[in-house]
């Protein structure tokens, strides 16, 4: 029989049995009260709860004390006289619908979310009445939310269900542009999107905008004559200062770039890490090797020969990574903002960091000669480059030297300086000896080896382009890259062995459709790609090797690249195709990638390395977090690409009518995309400007060819073009083709003729091949 606890006794009501029955009454347990509040958010005041459980007299005093205790413990919060679970969604809230599940049910997230962790997922219940428009993906809605059934949540389903009350009207026409004041005093909006027209703004709709401001405008209905009109909705900032071009991409892609006050305050209040739960590795001469202009240094390396007689010719490699988890704890304002950003974004004229400068450039930057906390992995490799064993350690380190890639390489090449000379024999040469060992393992593994040079834009002090360079690819770069890859593999292996949930970096093999498309293309060049067998990077490498040094080397590299899947983050492992690895996780850059921070927390939790480990609540959200950070990565890539296009377009705007050497980078029905190798920028040549012939698009051969002449242009062809039009703020350039079309390669020409005969056969009357 359950016992009744009087409000006047010293017994703690929280220890009461599930129900204490006396004279037909009962006092509900804590769990029953919390469940009621969750399931009845609109009837969760003290009176509502007392009425629901038929509590009277002294029992109401007991309930009042219990609810106060739950608030003091941080379990409940009070909102407008209603109680709610801390972190729970408001009963009525604004949601953004972002996807459907496997059963077609709409999924949404709260538009604003300030509670710990990633935003919860809400499955949308549609009204059966059929009245009004149905919501869809991309809609913002006002909805009533209800906690989902416990069984559904346990099976990995959404934590809430929602019933739509209202669909907010979309401002689909709101666009970005640059406000311009013309000489006659009239106002125009210069477009920042390539297909967006210029707009006229009447004075009454100027809304305080000044010449050179980046603005958000709402276009009006286009009139029959002249340019369409628009009104300024918001002034986003001025483009007259430095770092103006990247501001367009930041706003166009909705990239958070201003840290909220509570995040800055939290970062400034952080105290430097201590030796608690750490090994002292400050005497180990770890060094950082980074780009010369790097401001933060999150990885350091060291290597020695393995002295174990059982491993002749082997090496021991140590990689130490900044311990960001020591400062950025789950659920804090810093953590929420880092997850929202997902990663740092790197523009030619600025960096939008994932973490505030106090964390990224100070406490977590492995500065030369200063104590810094780190997570380190010590890996032993055999002479053939095979990893024998590894171990992780939470340490305190002190970088022995801050080196730039060219500086370290020069020392190895026989030109040391004052900094590299003293550490050449003890530190640098053992690093290069270890890289030679790891390279044997890499060569045996045969990852995908595409030869696609990267370009870097160098800017003047005013933020405009000075020049574009292709940095030399040094062994110093390859050394750090291979050390980091092996550290990432070790992290994934350790977490798997400990059965600790993690976020993998995954890269799927090319889809069957892309494989077949690539196979057809290679046939036009007399190259073959085997069918049936599971694809391996080595098969692509064999093709790339066959065309090395040939005229079509660039073409084949480009097409093989486009056949690849996109890498992403996922708690489910499918391996990494491009690196030819069975398991891979990002561990080496927690300052700039949230995925790495999750892996650090997982290692801390799995290996018992102290505070800051992955929590069960985080583990439950890894699927959602993976989707979010994969999306922020794609957003960053698009924004970076757009900014480069705008900078180069502005740089070349004064060179209208100049001639350039170019390479065809894309072929479509409507024309050719060309890239200027010197600048890495793209422009377009409309098919209507190619000449008097009628051009036919061949998707398989990536070409446009004249119907009469059979001559044409193909992806990766080198051509000469003239610049005829530039829209700097849109990053758009239009060119005119100066190079005459050429006879297509023999195999391609035969391919076209065969297709032509097939078309002719199908068009002859009485042909069995004609369409019915």
mmCIF file of C-alpha atoms in Angstrom, residues 510-512 514-523 526-533 535-543 546 560 563-564:
data_model
loop_
_atom_site.group_PDB
_atom_site.id
_atom_site.type_symbol
_atom_site.label_atom_id
_atom_site.label_comp_id
_atom_site.label_asym_id
_atom_site.label_seq_id
_atom_site.Cartn_x
_atom_site.Cartn_y
_atom_site.Cartn_z
ATOM 1 C CA UNK A 510 30.048 7.566 -58.069
ATOM 2 C CA UNK A 511 26.400 6.742 -58.751
ATOM 3 C CA UNK A 512 25.605 4.198 -61.446
ATOM 4 C CA UNK A 514 27.406 9.021 -63.325
ATOM 5 C CA UNK A 515 29.513 5.939 -63.976
ATOM 6 C CA UNK A 516 27.607 5.221 -67.174
ATOM 7 C CA UNK A 517 27.838 8.843 -68.310
ATOM 8 C CA UNK A 518 31.596 8.822 -67.695
ATOM 9 C CA UNK A 519 31.927 5.493 -69.488
ATOM 10 C CA UNK A 520 30.164 6.845 -72.587
ATOM 11 C CA UNK A 521 32.364 9.938 -72.563
ATOM 12 C CA UNK A 522 35.577 7.929 -72.279
ATOM 13 C CA UNK A 523 34.476 5.812 -75.237
ATOM 14 C CA UNK A 526 39.049 5.584 -77.088
ATOM 15 C CA UNK A 527 39.277 4.873 -73.352
ATOM 16 C CA UNK A 528 37.365 2.204 -71.475
ATOM 17 C CA UNK A 529 35.982 1.873 -67.968
ATOM 18 C CA UNK A 530 35.053 -1.624 -66.823
ATOM 19 C CA UNK A 531 31.449 -2.442 -65.951
ATOM 20 C CA UNK A 532 30.128 -4.629 -63.172
ATOM 21 C CA UNK A 533 33.025 -4.621 -60.708
ATOM 22 C CA UNK A 535 34.498 0.914 -58.501
ATOM 23 C CA UNK A 536 37.856 1.745 -56.896
ATOM 24 C CA UNK A 537 39.890 4.959 -57.088
ATOM 25 C CA UNK A 538 42.682 2.954 -58.740
ATOM 26 C CA UNK A 539 40.486 2.498 -61.835
ATOM 27 C CA UNK A 540 40.179 6.269 -62.215
ATOM 28 C CA UNK A 541 43.897 6.711 -61.524
ATOM 29 C CA UNK A 542 44.663 4.288 -64.347
ATOM 30 C CA UNK A 543 42.642 6.421 -66.760
ATOM 31 C CA UNK A 546 46.946 7.099 -69.586
ATOM 32 C CA UNK A 560 36.381 12.443 -63.673
ATOM 33 C CA UNK A 563 31.571 12.138 -61.901
ATOM 34 C CA UNK A 564 32.363 11.991 -58.179
#
